[in-house]
PDB file of C-alpha atoms in Angstrom:
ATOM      1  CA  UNK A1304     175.106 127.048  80.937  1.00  0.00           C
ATOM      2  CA  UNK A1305     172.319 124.491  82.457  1.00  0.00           C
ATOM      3  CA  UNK A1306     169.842 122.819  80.504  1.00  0.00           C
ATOM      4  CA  UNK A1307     166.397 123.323  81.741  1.00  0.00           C
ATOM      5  CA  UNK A1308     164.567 119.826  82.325  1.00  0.00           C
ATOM      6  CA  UNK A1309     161.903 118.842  80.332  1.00  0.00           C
ATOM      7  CA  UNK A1310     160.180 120.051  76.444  1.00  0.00           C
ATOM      8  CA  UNK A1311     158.797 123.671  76.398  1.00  0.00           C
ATOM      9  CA  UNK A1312     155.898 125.116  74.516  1.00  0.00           C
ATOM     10  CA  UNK A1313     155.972 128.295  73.120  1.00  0.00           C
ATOM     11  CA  UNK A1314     152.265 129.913  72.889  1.00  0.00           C
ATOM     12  CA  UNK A1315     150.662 133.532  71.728  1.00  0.00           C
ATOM     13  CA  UNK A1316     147.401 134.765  72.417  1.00  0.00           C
ATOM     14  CA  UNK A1317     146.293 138.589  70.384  1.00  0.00           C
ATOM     15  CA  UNK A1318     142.953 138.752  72.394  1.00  0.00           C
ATOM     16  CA  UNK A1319     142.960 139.765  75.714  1.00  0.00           C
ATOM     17  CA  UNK A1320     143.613 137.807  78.241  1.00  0.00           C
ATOM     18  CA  UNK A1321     144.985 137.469  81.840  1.00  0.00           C
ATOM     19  CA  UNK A1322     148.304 136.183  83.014  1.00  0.00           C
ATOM     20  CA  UNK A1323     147.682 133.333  85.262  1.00  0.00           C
ATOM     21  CA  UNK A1324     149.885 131.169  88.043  1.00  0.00           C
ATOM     22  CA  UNK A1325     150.785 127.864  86.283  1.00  0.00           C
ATOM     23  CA  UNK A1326     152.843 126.477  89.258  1.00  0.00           C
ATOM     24  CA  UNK A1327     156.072 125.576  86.931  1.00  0.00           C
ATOM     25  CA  UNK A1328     158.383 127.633  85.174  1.00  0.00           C
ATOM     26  CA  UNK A1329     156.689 130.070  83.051  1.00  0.00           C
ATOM     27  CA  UNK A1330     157.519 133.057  80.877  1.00  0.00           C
ATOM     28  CA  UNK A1331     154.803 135.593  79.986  1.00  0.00           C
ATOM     29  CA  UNK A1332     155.693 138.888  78.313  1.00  0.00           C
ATOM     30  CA  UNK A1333     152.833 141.235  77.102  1.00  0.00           C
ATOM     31  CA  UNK A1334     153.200 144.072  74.237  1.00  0.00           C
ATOM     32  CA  UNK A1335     150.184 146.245  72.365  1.00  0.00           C
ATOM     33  CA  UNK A1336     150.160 143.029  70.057  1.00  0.00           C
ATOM     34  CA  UNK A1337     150.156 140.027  71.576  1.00  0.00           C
ATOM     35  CA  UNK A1338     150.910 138.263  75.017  1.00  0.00           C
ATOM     36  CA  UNK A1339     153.537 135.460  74.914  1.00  0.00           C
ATOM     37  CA  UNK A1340     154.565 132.407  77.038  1.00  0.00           C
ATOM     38  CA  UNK A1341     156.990 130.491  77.391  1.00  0.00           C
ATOM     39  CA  UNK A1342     156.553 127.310  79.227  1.00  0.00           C
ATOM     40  CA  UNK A1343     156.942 122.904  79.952  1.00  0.00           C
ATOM     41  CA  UNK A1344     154.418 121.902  77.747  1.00  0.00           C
ATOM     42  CA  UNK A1345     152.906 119.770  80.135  1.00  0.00           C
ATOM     43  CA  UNK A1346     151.715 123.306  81.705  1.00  0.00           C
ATOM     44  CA  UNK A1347     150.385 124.905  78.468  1.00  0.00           C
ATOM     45  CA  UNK A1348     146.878 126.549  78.715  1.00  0.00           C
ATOM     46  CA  UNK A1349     144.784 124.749  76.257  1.00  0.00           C
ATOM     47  CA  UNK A1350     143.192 128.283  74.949  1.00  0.00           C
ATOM     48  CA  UNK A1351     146.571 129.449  72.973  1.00  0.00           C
ATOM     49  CA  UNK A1352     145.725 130.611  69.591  1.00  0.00           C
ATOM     50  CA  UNK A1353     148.812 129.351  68.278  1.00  0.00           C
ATOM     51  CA  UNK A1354     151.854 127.290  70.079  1.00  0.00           C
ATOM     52  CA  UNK A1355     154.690 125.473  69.030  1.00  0.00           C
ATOM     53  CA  UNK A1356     155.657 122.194  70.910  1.00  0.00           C
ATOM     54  CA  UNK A1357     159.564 120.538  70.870  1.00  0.00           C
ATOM     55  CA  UNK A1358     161.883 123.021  72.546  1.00  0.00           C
ATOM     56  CA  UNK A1359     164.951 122.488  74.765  1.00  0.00           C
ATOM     57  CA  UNK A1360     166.153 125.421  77.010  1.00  0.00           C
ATOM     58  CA  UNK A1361     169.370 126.355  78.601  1.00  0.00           C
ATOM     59  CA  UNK A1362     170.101 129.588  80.763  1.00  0.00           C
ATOM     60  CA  UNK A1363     173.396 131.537  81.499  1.00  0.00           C
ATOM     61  CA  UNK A1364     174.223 130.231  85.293  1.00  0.00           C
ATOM     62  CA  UNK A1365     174.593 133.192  87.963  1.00  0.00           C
ATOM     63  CA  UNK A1366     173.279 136.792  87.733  1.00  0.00           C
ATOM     64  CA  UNK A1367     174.816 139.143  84.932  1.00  0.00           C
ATOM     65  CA  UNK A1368     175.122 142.391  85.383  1.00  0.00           C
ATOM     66  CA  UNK A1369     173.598 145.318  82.970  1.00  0.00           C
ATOM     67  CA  UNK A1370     177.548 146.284  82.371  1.00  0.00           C
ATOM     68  CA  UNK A1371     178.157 142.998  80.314  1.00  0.00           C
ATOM     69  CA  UNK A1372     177.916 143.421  76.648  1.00  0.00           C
ATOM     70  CA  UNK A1373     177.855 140.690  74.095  1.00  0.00           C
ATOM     71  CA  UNK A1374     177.202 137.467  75.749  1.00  0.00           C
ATOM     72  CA  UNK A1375     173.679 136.793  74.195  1.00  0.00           C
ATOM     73  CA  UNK A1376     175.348 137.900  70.617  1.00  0.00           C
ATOM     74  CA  UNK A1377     177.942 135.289  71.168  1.00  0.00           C
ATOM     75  CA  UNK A1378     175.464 132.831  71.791  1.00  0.00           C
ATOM     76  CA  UNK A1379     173.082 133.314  69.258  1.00  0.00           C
ATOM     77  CA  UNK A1380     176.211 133.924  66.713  1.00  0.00           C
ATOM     78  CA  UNK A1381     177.764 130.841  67.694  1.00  0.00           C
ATOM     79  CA  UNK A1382     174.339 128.833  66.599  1.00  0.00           C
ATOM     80  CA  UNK A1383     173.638 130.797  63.531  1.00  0.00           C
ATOM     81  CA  UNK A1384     177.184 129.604  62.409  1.00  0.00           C
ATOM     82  CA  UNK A1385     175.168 126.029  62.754  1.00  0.00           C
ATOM     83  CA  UNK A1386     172.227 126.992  61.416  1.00  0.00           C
ATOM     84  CA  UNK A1387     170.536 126.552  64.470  1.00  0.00           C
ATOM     85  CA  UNK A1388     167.354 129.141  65.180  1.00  0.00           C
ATOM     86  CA  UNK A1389     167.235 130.166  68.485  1.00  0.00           C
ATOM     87  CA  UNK A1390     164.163 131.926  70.595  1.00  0.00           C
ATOM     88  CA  UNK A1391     165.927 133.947  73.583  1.00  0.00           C
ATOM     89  CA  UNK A1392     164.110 135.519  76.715  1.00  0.00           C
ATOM     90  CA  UNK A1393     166.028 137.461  79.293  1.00  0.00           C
ATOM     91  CA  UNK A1394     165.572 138.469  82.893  1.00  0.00           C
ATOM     92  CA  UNK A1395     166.718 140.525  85.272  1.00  0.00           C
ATOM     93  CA  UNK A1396     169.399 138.131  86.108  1.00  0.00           C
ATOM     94  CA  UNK A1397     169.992 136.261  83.364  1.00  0.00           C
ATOM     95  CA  UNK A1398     169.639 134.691  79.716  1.00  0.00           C
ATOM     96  CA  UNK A1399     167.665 132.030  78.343  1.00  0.00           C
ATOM     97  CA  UNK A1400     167.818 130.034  74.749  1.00  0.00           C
ATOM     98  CA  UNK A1401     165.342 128.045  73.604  1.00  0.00           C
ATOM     99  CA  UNK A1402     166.599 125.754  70.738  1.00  0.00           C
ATOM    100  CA  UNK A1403     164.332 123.398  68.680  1.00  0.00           C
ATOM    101  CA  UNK A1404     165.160 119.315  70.532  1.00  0.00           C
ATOM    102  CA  UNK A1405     166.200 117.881  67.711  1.00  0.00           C
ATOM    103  CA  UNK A1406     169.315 120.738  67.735  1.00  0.00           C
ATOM    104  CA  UNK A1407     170.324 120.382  71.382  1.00  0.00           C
ATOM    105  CA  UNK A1408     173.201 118.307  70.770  1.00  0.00           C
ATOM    106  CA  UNK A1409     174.705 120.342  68.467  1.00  0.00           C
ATOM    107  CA  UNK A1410     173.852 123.352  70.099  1.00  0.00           C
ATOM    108  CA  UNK A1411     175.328 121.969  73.039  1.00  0.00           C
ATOM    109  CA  UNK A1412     178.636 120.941  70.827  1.00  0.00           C
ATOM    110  CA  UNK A1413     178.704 124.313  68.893  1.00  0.00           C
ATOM    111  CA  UNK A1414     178.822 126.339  72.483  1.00  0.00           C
ATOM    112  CA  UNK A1415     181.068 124.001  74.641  1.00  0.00           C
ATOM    113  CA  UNK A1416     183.529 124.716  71.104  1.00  0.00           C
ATOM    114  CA  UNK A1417     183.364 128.592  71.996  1.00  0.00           C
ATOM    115  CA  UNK A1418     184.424 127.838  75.739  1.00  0.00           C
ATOM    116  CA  UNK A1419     181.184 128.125  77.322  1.00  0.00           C
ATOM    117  CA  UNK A1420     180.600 124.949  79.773  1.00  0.00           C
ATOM    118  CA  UNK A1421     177.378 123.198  80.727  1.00  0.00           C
ATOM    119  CA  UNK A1422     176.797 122.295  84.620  1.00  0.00           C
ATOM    120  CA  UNK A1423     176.186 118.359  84.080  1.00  0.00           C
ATOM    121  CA  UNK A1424     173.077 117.186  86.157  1.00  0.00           C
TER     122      UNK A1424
END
């Protein structure tokens, strides 16, 4: 696991609107219902109709392959046992949690306790 640097934003929009460049690490997904993102805060569009500040975010190191089954579940069950809530995107390559800041210790603490390591910066 690495920690991402920084506090992340999550944001939704239900109107129409297009996906733009932010020039930092940004997540946008769009369904029929609502286009999502997933971004520092520092780089949050000031038009979201609703967002939610104070999130840390780790991802799963390396590329994972489609094969691999379970390694999300065992991350998200792992927290759950802490009651921590957890807001997951994936990628091609990989997996990323986002966990409330005030939680990253212990999320940190509940994972390293089910053998997964974090790369130390």
């Amino acid at each position: 696991m690495e920690w991402l640097d920084g506090e992340f934003a999550v944001a939704k929009w239900t109107r129409d609107r297009k996906i733009e460049e932010l020039g930092c690490f940004s997540f946008w997904s769009r369904t029929d219902q609502e286009l999502s993102l997933v971004c520092p805060k520092d780089c949050l569009p000031e038009d979201a109709e609703k967002q939610e500040g104070g999130w840390a975010g780790f991802r799963v190191v390396g590329q994972m392959d489609f094969t691999l089954v379970g390694i999300l579940a065992k991350i998200s069950g792992s927290l759950a046992e802490k009651k921590i809530s957890i807001f997951a995107i994936s990628t091609f390559d990989t997996d990323y949690v986002f966990i409330k800041e005030n939680d990253a210790n212990a999320a940190q603490k509940a994972l390293e306790s089910m053998d997964f390591d974090f790369i130390k910066k």
